[in-house]
Amino acid sequence: MPDDDQDDLSADERDAIDMYYTACGWDATLSVAAGAKVGLLSKTEAGAQVTPERCAAAASGASIGGALRIDERADPEVAGFEVGASLCAVTPQGRVAKATITRITFDDDHHALVRFTLTTWVRES
């Protein structure tokens, strides 16, 4: 989410953001907010049964690092950001979220347009 898009959000809403998508010219990047627990399960890994525990482990592993280039020139498949892969996140409230990539297309500027299916779980204490 670009900084100017955050102006209409409350402080709590801004604090809840785990990832940011930015695009400028050819470059498109998915960035992880400081302190967020977000990881990427590759298509091969995601092909097996993804449990809340497995998704939480991927998120804790921070496999994205600080940022992941996902524009067409960056070759998303090489980065593992491809149809069938899943982004996993653990919220401060302990929920686990899995966003599985179902479609990637590119606009005229070669930025990724991504569709996901979202699954969330409440982890038991």
Short mmCIF file of C-alpha atoms in Angstrom, two decimals:
data_model
loop_
_atom_site.label_atom_id
_atom_site.label_comp_id
_atom_site.label_asym_id
_atom_site.label_seq_id
_atom_site.Cartn_x
_atom_site.Cartn_y
_atom_site.Cartn_z
CA MET A 1 0.00 0.00 0.00
CA PRO A 2 1.58 3.31 -1.03
CA ASP A 3 2.09 5.90 1.70
CA ASP A 4 -0.48 8.30 0.22
CA ASP A 5 -3.11 5.52 0.37
CA GLN A 6 -2.55 5.24 4.12
CA ASP A 7 -3.71 8.79 4.86
CA ASP A 8 -7.34 7.67 5.25
CA LEU A 9 -6.48 4.86 7.69
CA SER A 10 -6.55 5.00 11.47
CA ALA A 11 -3.36 4.31 13.43
CA ASP A 12 -4.68 0.82 14.32
CA GLU A 13 -5.41 0.07 10.66
CA ARG A 14 -1.92 1.22 9.61
CA ASP A 15 -0.35 -0.92 12.35
CA ALA A 16 -2.27 -3.97 11.07
CA ILE A 17 -0.69 -3.82 7.58
CA ASP A 18 1.66 -6.78 7.02
CA MET A 19 2.54 -6.24 3.35
CA TYR A 20 2.84 -3.41 0.88
CA TYR A 21 2.63 -3.60 -2.92
CA THR A 22 4.46 -0.80 -4.72
CA ALA A 23 4.91 -0.29 -8.44
CA CYS A 24 7.00 2.30 -10.23
CA GLY A 25 7.81 1.99 -13.91
CA TRP A 26 8.86 -1.61 -14.58
CA ASP A 27 9.47 -2.43 -10.92
CA ALA A 28 6.77 -3.99 -8.76
CA THR A 29 7.61 -5.13 -5.25
CA LEU A 30 5.78 -6.90 -2.45
CA SER A 31 7.35 -5.70 0.79
CA VAL A 32 6.90 -7.02 4.30
CA ALA A 33 6.32 -4.54 7.12
CA ALA A 34 8.88 -4.47 9.93
CA GLY A 35 8.03 -7.07 12.56
CA ALA A 36 5.44 -8.80 10.38
CA LYS A 37 5.49 -12.59 10.13
CA VAL A 38 5.04 -13.35 6.43
CA GLY A 39 6.49 -16.16 4.33
CA LEU A 40 6.09 -17.78 0.94
CA LEU A 41 5.33 -21.47 0.42
CA SER A 42 6.50 -22.43 -3.04
CA LYS A 43 4.13 -24.14 -5.46
CA THR A 44 5.78 -27.50 -4.70
CA GLU A 45 5.52 -27.01 -0.94
CA ALA A 46 1.97 -25.67 -1.20
CA GLY A 47 0.91 -28.69 -3.28
CA ALA A 48 0.91 -30.82 -0.14
CA GLN A 49 -1.71 -30.34 2.56
CA VAL A 50 -1.13 -26.89 4.08
CA THR A 51 -2.02 -26.99 7.76
CA PRO A 52 -2.18 -23.95 10.04
CA GLU A 53 1.04 -25.18 11.68
CA ARG A 54 2.85 -25.50 8.35
CA CYS A 55 1.69 -22.07 7.22
CA ALA A 56 2.72 -20.51 10.56
CA ALA A 57 6.16 -22.12 10.24
CA ALA A 58 6.56 -20.63 6.74
CA ALA A 59 5.54 -17.21 8.06
CA SER A 60 7.99 -17.44 10.94
CA GLY A 61 10.76 -18.38 8.52
CA ALA A 62 10.35 -15.01 6.78
CA SER A 63 11.11 -16.61 3.40
CA ILE A 64 10.25 -13.38 1.61
CA GLY A 65 12.91 -11.41 3.43
CA GLY A 66 12.30 -7.67 3.25
CA ALA A 67 10.88 -7.57 -0.27
CA LEU A 68 10.06 -9.71 -3.29
CA ARG A 69 10.11 -8.37 -6.86
CA ILE A 70 7.01 -9.60 -8.66
CA ASP A 71 6.98 -7.66 -11.92
CA GLU A 72 7.11 -9.56 -15.21
CA ARG A 73 10.77 -8.72 -15.82
CA ALA A 74 11.71 -10.15 -12.40
CA ASP A 75 10.38 -13.56 -13.49
CA PRO A 76 8.00 -14.34 -10.62
CA GLU A 77 8.30 -18.10 -11.18
CA VAL A 78 12.01 -17.97 -10.36
CA ALA A 79 11.18 -16.17 -7.11
CA GLY A 80 8.51 -18.77 -6.36
CA PHE A 81 5.70 -16.20 -6.66
CA GLU A 82 3.61 -18.23 -9.09
CA VAL A 83 0.15 -19.76 -9.43
CA GLY A 84 -0.19 -22.44 -6.77
CA ALA A 85 2.22 -20.81 -4.29
CA SER A 86 0.89 -19.40 -1.02
CA LEU A 87 1.71 -16.39 1.11
CA CYS A 88 1.38 -17.20 4.80
CA ALA A 89 1.08 -14.70 7.64
CA VAL A 90 0.59 -14.80 11.40
CA THR A 91 -1.24 -11.83 12.88
CA PRO A 92 -0.47 -10.26 16.26
CA GLN A 93 -3.76 -11.82 17.43
CA GLY A 94 -2.44 -15.30 16.60
CA ARG A 95 -4.55 -15.94 13.50
CA VAL A 96 -2.88 -17.69 10.57
CA ALA A 97 -3.72 -16.58 7.03
CA LYS A 98 -2.92 -18.36 3.77
CA ALA A 99 -3.37 -16.51 0.47
CA THR A 100 -2.97 -18.99 -2.39
CA ILE A 101 -2.17 -17.45 -5.77
CA THR A 102 -4.83 -18.48 -8.29
CA ARG A 103 -3.97 -16.17 -11.19
CA ILE A 104 -1.22 -13.79 -12.24
CA THR A 105 -1.53 -11.48 -15.22
CA PHE A 106 0.46 -8.40 -16.13
CA ASP A 107 -0.78 -4.93 -17.05
CA ASP A 108 0.65 -2.73 -19.81
CA ASP A 109 3.42 -1.57 -17.44
CA HIS A 110 4.34 -5.22 -16.69
CA HIS A 111 3.09 -5.04 -13.08
CA ALA A 112 1.63 -8.19 -11.60
CA LEU A 113 -2.13 -8.35 -11.12
CA VAL A 114 -2.69 -11.17 -8.67
CA ARG A 115 -5.77 -13.10 -7.55
CA PHE A 116 -5.77 -15.12 -4.35
CA THR A 117 -7.99 -17.43 -2.38
CA LEU A 118 -7.76 -16.69 1.32
CA THR A 119 -7.98 -19.16 4.19
CA THR A 120 -7.67 -18.16 7.85
CA TRP A 121 -7.37 -20.19 11.00
CA VAL A 122 -7.54 -19.38 14.68
CA ARG A 123 -4.67 -21.15 16.42
CA GLU A 124 -5.49 -22.94 19.61
CA SER A 125 -3.45 -22.02 22.65
#
